[in-house]
Short mmCIF file of C-alpha atoms and ligand atoms in Angstrom, two decimals:
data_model
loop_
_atom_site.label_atom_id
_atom_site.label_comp_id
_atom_site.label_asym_id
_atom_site.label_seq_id
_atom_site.Cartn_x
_atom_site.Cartn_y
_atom_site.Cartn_z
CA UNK A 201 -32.29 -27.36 -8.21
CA UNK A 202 -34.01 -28.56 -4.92
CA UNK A 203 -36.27 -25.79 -2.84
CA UNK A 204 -36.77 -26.28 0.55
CA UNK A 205 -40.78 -26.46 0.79
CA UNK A 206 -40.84 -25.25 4.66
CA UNK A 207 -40.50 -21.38 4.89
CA UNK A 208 -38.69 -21.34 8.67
CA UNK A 209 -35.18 -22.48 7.54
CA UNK A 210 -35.14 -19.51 4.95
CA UNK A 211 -36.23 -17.39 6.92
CA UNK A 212 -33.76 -18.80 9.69
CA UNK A 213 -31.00 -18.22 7.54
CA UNK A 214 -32.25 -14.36 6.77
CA UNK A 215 -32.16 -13.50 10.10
CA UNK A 216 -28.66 -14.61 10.74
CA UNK A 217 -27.40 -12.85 7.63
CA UNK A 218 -28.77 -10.12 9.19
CA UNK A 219 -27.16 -10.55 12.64
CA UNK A 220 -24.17 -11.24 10.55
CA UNK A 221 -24.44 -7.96 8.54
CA UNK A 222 -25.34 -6.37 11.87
CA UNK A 223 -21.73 -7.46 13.05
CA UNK A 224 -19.58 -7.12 10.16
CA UNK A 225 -20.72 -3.31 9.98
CA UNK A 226 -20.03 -2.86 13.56
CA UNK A 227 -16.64 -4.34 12.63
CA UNK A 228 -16.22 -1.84 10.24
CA UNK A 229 -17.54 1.27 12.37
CA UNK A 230 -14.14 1.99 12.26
CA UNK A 231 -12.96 5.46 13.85
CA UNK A 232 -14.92 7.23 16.44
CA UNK A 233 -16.74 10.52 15.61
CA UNK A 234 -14.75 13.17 17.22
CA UNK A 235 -11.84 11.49 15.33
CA UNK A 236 -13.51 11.43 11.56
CA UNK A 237 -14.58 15.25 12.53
CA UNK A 238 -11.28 16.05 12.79
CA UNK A 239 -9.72 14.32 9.85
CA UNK A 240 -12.37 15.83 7.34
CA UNK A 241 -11.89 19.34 8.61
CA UNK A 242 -8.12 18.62 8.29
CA UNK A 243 -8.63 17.59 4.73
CA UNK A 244 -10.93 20.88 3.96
CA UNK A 245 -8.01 22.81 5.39
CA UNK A 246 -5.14 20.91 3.62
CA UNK A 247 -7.41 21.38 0.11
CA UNK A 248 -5.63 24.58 -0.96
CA UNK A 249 -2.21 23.30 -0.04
CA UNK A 250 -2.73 20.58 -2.25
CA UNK A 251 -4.05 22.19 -5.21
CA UNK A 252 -0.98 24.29 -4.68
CA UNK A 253 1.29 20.94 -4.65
CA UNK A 254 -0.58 19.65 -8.07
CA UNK A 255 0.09 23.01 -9.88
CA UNK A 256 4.03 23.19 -9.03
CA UNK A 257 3.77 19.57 -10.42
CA UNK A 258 2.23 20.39 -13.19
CA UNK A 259 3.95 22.97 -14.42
CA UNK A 260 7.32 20.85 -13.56
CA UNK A 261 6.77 17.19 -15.22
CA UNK A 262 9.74 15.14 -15.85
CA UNK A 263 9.35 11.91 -17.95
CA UNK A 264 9.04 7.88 -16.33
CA UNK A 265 12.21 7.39 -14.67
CA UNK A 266 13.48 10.56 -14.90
CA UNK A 267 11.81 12.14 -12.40
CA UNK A 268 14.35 13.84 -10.62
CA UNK A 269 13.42 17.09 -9.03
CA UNK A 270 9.63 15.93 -8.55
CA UNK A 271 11.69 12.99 -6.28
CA UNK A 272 13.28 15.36 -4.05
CA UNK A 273 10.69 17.98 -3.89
CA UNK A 274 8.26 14.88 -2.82
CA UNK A 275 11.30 13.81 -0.61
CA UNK A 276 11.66 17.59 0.90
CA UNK A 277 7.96 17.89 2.18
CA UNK A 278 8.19 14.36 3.44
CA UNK A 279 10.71 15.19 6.00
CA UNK A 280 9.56 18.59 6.74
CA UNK A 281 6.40 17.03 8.01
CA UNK A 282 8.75 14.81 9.91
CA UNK A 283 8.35 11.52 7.92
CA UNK A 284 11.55 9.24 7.55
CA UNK A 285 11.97 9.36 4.32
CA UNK A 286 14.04 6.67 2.17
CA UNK A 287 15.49 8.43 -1.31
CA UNK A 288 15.97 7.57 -4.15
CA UNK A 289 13.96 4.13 -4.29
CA UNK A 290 13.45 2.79 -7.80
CA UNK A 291 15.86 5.33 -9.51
CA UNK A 292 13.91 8.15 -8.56
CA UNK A 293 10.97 7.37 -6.57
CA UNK A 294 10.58 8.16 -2.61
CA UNK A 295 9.41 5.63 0.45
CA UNK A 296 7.89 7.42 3.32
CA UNK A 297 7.60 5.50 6.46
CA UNK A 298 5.50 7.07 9.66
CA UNK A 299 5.27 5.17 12.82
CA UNK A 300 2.30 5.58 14.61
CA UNK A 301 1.64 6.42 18.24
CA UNK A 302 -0.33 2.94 18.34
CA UNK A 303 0.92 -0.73 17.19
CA UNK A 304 -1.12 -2.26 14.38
CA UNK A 305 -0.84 -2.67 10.66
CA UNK A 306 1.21 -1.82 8.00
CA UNK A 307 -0.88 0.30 5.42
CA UNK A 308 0.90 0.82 2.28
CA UNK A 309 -0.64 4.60 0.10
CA UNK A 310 0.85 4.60 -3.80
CA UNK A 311 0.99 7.66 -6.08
CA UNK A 312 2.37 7.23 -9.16
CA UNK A 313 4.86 10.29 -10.02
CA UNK A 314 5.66 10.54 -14.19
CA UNK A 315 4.62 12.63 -16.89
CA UNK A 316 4.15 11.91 -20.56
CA UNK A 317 5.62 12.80 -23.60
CA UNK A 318 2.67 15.29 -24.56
CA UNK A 319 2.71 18.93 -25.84
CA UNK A 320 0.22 20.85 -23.07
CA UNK A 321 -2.58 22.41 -25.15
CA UNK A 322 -4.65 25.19 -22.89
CA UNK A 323 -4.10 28.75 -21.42
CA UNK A 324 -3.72 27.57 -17.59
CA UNK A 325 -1.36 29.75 -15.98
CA UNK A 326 0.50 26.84 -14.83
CA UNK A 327 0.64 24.73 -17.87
CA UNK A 328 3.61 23.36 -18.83
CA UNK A 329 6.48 24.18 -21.18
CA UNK A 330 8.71 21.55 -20.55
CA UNK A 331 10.68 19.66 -23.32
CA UNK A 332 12.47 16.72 -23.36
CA UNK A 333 13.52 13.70 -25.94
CA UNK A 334 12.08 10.37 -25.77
CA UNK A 335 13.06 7.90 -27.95
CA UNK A 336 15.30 9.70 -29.39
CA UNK A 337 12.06 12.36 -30.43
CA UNK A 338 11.76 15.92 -29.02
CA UNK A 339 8.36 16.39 -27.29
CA UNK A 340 6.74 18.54 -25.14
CA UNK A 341 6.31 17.53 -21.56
CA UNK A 342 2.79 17.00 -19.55
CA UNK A 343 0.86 15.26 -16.79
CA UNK A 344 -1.51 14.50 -19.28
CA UNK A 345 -2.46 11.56 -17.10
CA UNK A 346 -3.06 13.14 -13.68
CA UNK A 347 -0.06 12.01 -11.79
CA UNK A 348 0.65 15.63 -10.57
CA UNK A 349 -2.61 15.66 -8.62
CA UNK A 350 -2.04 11.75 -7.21
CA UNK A 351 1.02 13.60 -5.86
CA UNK A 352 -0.09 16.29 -4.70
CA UNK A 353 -2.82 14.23 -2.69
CA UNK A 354 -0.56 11.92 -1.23
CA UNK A 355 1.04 14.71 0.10
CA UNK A 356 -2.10 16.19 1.40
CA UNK A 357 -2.67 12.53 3.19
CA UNK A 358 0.87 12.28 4.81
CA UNK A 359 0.83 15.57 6.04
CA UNK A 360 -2.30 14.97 7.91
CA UNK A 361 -1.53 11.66 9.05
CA UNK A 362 1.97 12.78 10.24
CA UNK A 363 -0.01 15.55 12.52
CA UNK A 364 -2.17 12.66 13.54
CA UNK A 365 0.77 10.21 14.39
CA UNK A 366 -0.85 9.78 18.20
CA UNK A 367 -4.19 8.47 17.06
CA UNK A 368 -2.57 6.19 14.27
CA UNK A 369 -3.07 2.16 15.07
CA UNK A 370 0.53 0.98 13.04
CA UNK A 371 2.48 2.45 10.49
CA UNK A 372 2.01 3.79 7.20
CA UNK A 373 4.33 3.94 4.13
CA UNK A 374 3.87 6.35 1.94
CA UNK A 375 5.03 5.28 -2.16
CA UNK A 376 5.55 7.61 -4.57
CA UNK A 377 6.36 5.27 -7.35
CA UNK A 378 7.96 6.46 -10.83
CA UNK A 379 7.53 5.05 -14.46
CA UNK A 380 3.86 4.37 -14.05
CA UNK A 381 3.81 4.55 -18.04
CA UNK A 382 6.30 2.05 -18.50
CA UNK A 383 10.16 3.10 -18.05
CA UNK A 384 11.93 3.64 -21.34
CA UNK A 385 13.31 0.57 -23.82
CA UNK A 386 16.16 -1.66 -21.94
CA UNK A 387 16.03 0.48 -18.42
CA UNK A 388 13.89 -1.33 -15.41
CA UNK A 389 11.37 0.88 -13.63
CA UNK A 390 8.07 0.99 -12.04
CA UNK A 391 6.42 -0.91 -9.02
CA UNK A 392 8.16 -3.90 -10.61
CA UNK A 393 11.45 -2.52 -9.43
CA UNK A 394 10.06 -0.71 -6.17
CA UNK A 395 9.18 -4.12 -4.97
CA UNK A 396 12.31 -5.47 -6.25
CA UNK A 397 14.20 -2.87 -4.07
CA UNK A 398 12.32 -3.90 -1.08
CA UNK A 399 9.49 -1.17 -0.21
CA UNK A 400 6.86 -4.04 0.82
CA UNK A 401 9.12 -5.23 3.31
CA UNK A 402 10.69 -3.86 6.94
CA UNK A 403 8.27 -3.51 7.62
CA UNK A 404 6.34 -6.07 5.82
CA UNK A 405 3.06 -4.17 4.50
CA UNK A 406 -0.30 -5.86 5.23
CA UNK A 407 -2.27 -3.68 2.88
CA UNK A 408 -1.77 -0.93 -0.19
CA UNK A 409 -4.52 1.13 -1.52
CA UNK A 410 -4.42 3.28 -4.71
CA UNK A 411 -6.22 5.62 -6.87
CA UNK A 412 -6.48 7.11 -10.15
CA UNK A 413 -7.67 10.56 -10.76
CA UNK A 414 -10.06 10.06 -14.09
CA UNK A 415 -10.66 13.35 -16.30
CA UNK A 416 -14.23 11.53 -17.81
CA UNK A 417 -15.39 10.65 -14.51
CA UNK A 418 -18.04 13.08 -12.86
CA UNK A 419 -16.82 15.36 -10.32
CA UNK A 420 -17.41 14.06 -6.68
CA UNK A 421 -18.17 10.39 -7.87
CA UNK A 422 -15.65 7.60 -7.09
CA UNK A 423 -15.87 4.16 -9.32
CA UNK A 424 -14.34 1.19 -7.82
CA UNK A 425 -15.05 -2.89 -8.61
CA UNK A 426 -14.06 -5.76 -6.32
CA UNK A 427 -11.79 -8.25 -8.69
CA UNK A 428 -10.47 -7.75 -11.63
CA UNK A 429 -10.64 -4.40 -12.34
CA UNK A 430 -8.33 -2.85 -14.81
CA UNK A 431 -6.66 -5.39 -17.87
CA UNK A 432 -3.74 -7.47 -18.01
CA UNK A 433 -2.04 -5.49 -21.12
CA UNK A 434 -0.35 -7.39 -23.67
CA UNK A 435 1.86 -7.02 -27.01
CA UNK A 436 2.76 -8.86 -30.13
CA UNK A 437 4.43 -8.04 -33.56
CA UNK A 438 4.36 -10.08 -36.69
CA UNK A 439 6.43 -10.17 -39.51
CA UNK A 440 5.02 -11.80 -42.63
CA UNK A 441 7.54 -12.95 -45.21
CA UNK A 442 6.87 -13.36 -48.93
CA UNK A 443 8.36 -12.95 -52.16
CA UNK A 444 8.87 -10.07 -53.70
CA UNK A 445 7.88 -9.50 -57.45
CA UNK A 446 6.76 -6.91 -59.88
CA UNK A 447 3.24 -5.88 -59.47
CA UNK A 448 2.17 -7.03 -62.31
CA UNK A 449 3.20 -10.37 -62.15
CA UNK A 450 1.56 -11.53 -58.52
CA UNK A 451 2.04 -15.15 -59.25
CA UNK A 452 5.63 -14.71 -59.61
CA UNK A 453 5.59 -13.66 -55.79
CA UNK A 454 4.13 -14.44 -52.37
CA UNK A 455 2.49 -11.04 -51.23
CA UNK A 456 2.60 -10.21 -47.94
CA UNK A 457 0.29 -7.56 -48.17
CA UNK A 458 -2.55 -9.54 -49.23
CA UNK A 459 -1.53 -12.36 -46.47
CA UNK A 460 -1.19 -9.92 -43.95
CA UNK A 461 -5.16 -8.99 -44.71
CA UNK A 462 -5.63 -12.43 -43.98
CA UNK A 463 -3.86 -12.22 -40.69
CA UNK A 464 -5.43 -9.01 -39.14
CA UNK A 465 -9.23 -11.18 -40.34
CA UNK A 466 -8.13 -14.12 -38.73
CA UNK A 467 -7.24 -12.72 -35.76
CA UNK A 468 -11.07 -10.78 -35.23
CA UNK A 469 -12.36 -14.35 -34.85
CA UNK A 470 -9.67 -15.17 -32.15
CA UNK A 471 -12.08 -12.84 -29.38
CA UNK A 472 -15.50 -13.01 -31.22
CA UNK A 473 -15.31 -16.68 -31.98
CA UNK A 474 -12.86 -18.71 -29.94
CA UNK A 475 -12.96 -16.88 -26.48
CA UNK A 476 -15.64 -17.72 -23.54
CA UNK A 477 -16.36 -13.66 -23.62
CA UNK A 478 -19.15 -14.57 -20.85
CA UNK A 479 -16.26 -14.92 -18.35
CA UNK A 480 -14.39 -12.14 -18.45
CA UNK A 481 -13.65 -9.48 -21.60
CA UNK A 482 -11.39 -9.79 -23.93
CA UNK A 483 -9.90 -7.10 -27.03
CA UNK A 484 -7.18 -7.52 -29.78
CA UNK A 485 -6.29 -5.07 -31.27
CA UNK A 486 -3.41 -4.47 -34.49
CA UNK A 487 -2.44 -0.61 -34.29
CA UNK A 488 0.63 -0.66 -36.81
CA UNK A 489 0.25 -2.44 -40.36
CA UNK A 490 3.97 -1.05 -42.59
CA UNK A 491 4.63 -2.59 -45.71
CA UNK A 492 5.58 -1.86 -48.91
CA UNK A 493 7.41 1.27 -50.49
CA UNK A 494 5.06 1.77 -54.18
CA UNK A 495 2.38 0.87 -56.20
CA UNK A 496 4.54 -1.79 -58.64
CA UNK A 497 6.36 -3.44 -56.42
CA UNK A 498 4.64 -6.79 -54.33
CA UNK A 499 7.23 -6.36 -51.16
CA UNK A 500 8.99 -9.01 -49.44
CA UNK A 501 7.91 -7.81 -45.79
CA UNK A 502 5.12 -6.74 -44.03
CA UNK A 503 4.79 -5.91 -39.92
CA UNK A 504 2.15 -5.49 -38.00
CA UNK A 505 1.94 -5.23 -33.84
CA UNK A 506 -1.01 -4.84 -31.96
CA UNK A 507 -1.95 -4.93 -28.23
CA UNK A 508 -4.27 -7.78 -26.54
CA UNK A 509 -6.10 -7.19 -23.13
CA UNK A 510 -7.44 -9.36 -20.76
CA UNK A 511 -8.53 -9.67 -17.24
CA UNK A 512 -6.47 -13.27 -16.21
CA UNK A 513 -3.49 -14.18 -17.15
CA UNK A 514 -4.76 -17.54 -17.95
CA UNK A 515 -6.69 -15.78 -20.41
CA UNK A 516 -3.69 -14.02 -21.80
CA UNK A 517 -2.23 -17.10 -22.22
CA UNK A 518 -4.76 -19.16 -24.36
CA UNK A 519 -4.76 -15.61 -27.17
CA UNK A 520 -1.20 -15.14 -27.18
CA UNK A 521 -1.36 -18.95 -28.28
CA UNK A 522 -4.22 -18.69 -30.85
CA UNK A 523 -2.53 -15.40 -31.76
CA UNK A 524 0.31 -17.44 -32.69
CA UNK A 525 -1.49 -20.36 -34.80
CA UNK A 526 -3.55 -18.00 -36.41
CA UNK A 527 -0.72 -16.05 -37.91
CA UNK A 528 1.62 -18.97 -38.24
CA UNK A 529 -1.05 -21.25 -40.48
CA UNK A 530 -2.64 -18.56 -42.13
CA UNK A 531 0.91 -17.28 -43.64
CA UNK A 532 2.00 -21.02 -44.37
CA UNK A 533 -1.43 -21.36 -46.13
CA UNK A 534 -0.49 -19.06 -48.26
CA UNK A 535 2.88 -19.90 -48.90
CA UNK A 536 4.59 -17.09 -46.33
CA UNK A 537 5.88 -17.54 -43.26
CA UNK A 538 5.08 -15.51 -39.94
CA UNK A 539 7.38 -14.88 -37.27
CA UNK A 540 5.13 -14.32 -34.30
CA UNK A 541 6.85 -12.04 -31.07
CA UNK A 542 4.39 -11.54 -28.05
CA UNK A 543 5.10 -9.87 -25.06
CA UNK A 544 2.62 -10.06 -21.70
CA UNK A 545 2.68 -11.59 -18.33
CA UNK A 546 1.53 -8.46 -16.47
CA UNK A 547 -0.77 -9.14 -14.00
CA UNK A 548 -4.54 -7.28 -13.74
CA UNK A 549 -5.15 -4.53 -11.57
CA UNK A 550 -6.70 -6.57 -8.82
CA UNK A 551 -8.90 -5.94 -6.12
CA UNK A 552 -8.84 -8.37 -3.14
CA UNK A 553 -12.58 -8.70 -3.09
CA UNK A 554 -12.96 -9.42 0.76
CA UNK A 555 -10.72 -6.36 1.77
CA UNK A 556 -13.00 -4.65 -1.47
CA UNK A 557 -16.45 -5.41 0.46
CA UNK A 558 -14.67 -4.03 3.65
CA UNK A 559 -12.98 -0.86 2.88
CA UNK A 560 -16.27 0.10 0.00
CA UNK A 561 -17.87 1.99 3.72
CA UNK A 562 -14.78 3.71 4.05
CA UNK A 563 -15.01 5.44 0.40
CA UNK A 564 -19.01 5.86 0.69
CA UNK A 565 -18.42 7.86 3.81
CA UNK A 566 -16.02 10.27 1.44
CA UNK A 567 -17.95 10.63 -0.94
CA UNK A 568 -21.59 10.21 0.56
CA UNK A 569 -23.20 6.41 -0.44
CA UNK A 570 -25.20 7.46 -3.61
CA UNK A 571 -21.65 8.70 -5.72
CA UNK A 572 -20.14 5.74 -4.91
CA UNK A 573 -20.40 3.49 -7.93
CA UNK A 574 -19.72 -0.16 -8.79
CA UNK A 575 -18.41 -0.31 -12.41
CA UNK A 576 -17.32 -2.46 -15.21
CA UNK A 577 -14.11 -3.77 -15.84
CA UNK A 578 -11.87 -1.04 -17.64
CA UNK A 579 -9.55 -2.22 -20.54
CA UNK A 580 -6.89 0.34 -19.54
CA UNK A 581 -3.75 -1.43 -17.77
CA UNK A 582 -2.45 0.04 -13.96
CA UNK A 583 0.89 -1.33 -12.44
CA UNK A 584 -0.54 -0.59 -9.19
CA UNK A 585 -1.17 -4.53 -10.34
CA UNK A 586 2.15 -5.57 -9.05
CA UNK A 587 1.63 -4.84 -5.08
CA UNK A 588 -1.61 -6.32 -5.56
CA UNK A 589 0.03 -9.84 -6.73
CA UNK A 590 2.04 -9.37 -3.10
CA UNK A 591 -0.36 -7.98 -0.92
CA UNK A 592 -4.28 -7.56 -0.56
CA UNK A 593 -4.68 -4.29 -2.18
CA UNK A 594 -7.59 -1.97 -3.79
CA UNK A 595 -7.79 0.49 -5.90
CA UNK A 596 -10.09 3.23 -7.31
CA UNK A 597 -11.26 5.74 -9.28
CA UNK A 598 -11.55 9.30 -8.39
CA UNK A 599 -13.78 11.32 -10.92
CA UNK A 600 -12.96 15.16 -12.27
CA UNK A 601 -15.12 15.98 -14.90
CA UNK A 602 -16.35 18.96 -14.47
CA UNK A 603 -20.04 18.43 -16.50
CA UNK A 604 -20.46 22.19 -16.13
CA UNK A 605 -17.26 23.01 -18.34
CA UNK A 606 -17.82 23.19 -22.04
CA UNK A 607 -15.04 21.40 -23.58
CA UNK A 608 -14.57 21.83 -27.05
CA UNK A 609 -12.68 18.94 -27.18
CA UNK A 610 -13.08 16.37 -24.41
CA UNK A 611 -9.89 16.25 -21.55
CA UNK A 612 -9.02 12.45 -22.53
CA UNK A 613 -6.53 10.98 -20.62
CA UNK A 614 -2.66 11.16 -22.60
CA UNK A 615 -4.02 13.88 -25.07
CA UNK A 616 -2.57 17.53 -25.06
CA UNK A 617 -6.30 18.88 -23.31
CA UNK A 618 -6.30 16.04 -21.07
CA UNK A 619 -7.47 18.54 -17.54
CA UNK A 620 -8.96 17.72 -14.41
CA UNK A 621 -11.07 19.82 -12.06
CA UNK A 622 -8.67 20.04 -8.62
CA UNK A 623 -12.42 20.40 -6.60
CA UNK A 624 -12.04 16.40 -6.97
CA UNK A 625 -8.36 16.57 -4.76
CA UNK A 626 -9.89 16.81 -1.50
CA UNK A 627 -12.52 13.87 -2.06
CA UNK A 628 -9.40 11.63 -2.91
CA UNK A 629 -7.45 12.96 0.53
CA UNK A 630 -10.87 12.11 2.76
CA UNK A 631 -11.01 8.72 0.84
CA UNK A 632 -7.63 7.84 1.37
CA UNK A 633 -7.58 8.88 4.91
CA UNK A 634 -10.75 7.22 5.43
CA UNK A 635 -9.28 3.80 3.97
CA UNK A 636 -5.98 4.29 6.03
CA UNK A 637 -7.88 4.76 9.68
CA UNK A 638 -10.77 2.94 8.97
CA UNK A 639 -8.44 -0.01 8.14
CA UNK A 640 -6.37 0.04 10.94
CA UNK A 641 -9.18 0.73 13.54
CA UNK A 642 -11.19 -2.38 12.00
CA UNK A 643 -8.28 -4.45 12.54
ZN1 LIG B 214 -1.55 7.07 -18.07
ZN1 LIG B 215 -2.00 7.17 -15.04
#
């Protein structure tokens, strides 16, 4: 690599970085004082409302798609803060559209509404004792993934920005967006089907942000990460056929067990061996393994399924391929045969890295610059993904751990003492706010 041996074009070029710097944060100085003064005092008074909101939510959770009652209730406040409100969107989901006083942008705020099919374990007075059947199974009922307090937020946000409608530069839609989780076997759901029923458009949003309350994430801290930033989830099942025979006479048979080992080795080497891991991440993992029915008998069958992640789809592509030869050869090496059923195509969570750079002021200014954090890539998988593949869109994280609390068991995320400390709502109303003005006065 050439170096430039005279000093004055460097330091040229660092002064106009500077001067551009200089600019670009003046571009993003975003909403005058008197204005942010009154937004965060709106969102300290709106705090108790909110963790009000969360607790009727929580104590009412209704599974992905079948989110009824939270749909109206969310529909109810809408238009009692005057919001036009369109209902039911996506089976049960609610758009809320709010002209403002100003022309500009359209600014597009998600929450994702569904609970999960988890038995609450905890003494809160507003836990809940729901029940319902999924897949056929009776289970408990919980937001054991926070989607009561993204709610209950959103709320918070539209109800302030309603009051604000004068000082707002375009309009803002407001999604509440069920089947986060994935809507049940054979029914369509999620933003898939919000965007296929037309929520991005009339009119056309220019922006969406998002967030995700996390229960392992300090209290007061937001995480965020321009690109890709959450995985691109994907599936796969494979059924290994053998021959069955007595146990005690193997070479009468083809095992499947023993060529199913074989498989589940094989496929380690697939991310530790044949995948450039210094671009982006990569995990395969096999979760199920069912063959067999007693000690004597060599089966016929064996399945296993598993789940890959990646952060490109590209990516996705190239395993779900070697997934494929690996299982395929190694079975036909052995004398079996491996049928090979993959499922993907789901995007990553995305986040537009220019509007990322932009907006990153607006969150530091919530949550004060040194709790702002830039982290890794998470393996988890968001369908906040699909308004990102249609629009520039970014999306964070929004701690509530409590590192005060002793937890005897740690509130993980889809576990019965999955909990969240609600102190972290009113940081996710200012940084939503913050994102929603700032954008629209920067434009
Ligand atoms: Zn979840
Ligand atoms: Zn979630």
């Amino acid at each position: 690599m050439a170096l430039s041996s005279d000093p004055k074009p460097e330091l040229m070029k660092r002064f106009f970085s500077f001067l551009i710097l200089l600019i670009s944060t003046s571009a993003i100085a975003q909403v005058n004082s008197r204005l942010q003064a009154k937004l965060d005092q709106q969102a300290s008074d709106v705090e108790a409302q909110v963790i009000e909101w969360r607790r009727y939510f929580h104590q009412h959770p209704e599974l992905s798609n079948r989110e009824v009652k939270t749909g109206e209730k969310i529909a109810e406040l809408l238009r009692s803060f005057g919001i036009e409100v369109k209902h039911p969107v996506a089976k049960t989901g609610v758009l809320g559209i709010l002209k403002g006083g100003q022309p500009g942008p359209v600014v597009a705020l998600r929450a994702d509404i569904d609970g999960l099919p988890v038995t609450e374990r905890n003494s809160l007075p507003f836990a809940s004792k729901e029940r319902s059947t999924f897949n056929g199974q009776e289970t408990g009922v919980m937001h054991a993934c926070g989607h009561d307090s993204h709610m209950a937020m959103l709320l918070g946000v539209a109800q302030i920005l309603a009051k604000n409608k004068a000082d707002i530069k375009g309009t803002v839609k407001f999604i509440f967006q069920p089947a986060e989780e994935g809507p049940p076997a054979g029914e369509e759901g999620g933003a898939a089907l919000m965007i296929k029923e037309g929520i991005l458009e009339n009119p056309k949003v220019d922006v969406v942000f998002g967030l995700h309350i996390q229960s392992l994430v300090p209290l007061g801290t937001i995480n965020y990460r321009p690109g890709a930033f959450m995985a691109s989830p994907g599936g796969f099942t494979i059924k290994v056929k053998g021959k069955q025979a007595h146990g005690a006479t193997p070479w009468d048979g083809v095992d499947p067990i023993v060529v199913s080992s074989q498989i589940v080795l094989g496929l380690q080497t697939i991310v530790s061996r044949q995948t450039e891991l210094t671009k982006l991440p990569a995990v395969i993992t096999i979760g199920t393994l069912h063959s067999g029915i007693r000690g004597n008998i060599i089966p016929e069958e064996a399945t296993m399924s598993g789940t890959t992640r990646t952060f490109d789809l590209d990516m996705q592509k190239i395993l779900h391929e070697k997934i494929t030869l690996t299982a395929t050869q190694i079975a036909e090496a052995s004398g079996a045969t491996a049928d090979v059923k993959l499922t993907g195509g789901f995007p990553p969570t995305y986040n537009d890295p220019a509007l990322t750079e932009k907006m990153a002021p607006s969150l530091k200014k919530a949550a004060g610059e040194k709790n702002v954090f830039l982290v890794n890539p998470v393996t988890m998988a968001e369908d906040f993904a699909a308004y990102q593949q249609k629009v520039p869109g970014l999306f964070f994280f929004l701690g509530a751990y409590n590192p005060d609390a002793k937890f005897e068991i740690q509130p993980v995320h889809h576990t019965p003492d999955f909990m969240i400390d609600e102190r972290a709502l009113k940081l996710g109303v200012k940084a939503m706010l913050n994102l929603t003005f700032d954008y629209m006065y920067s434009k």
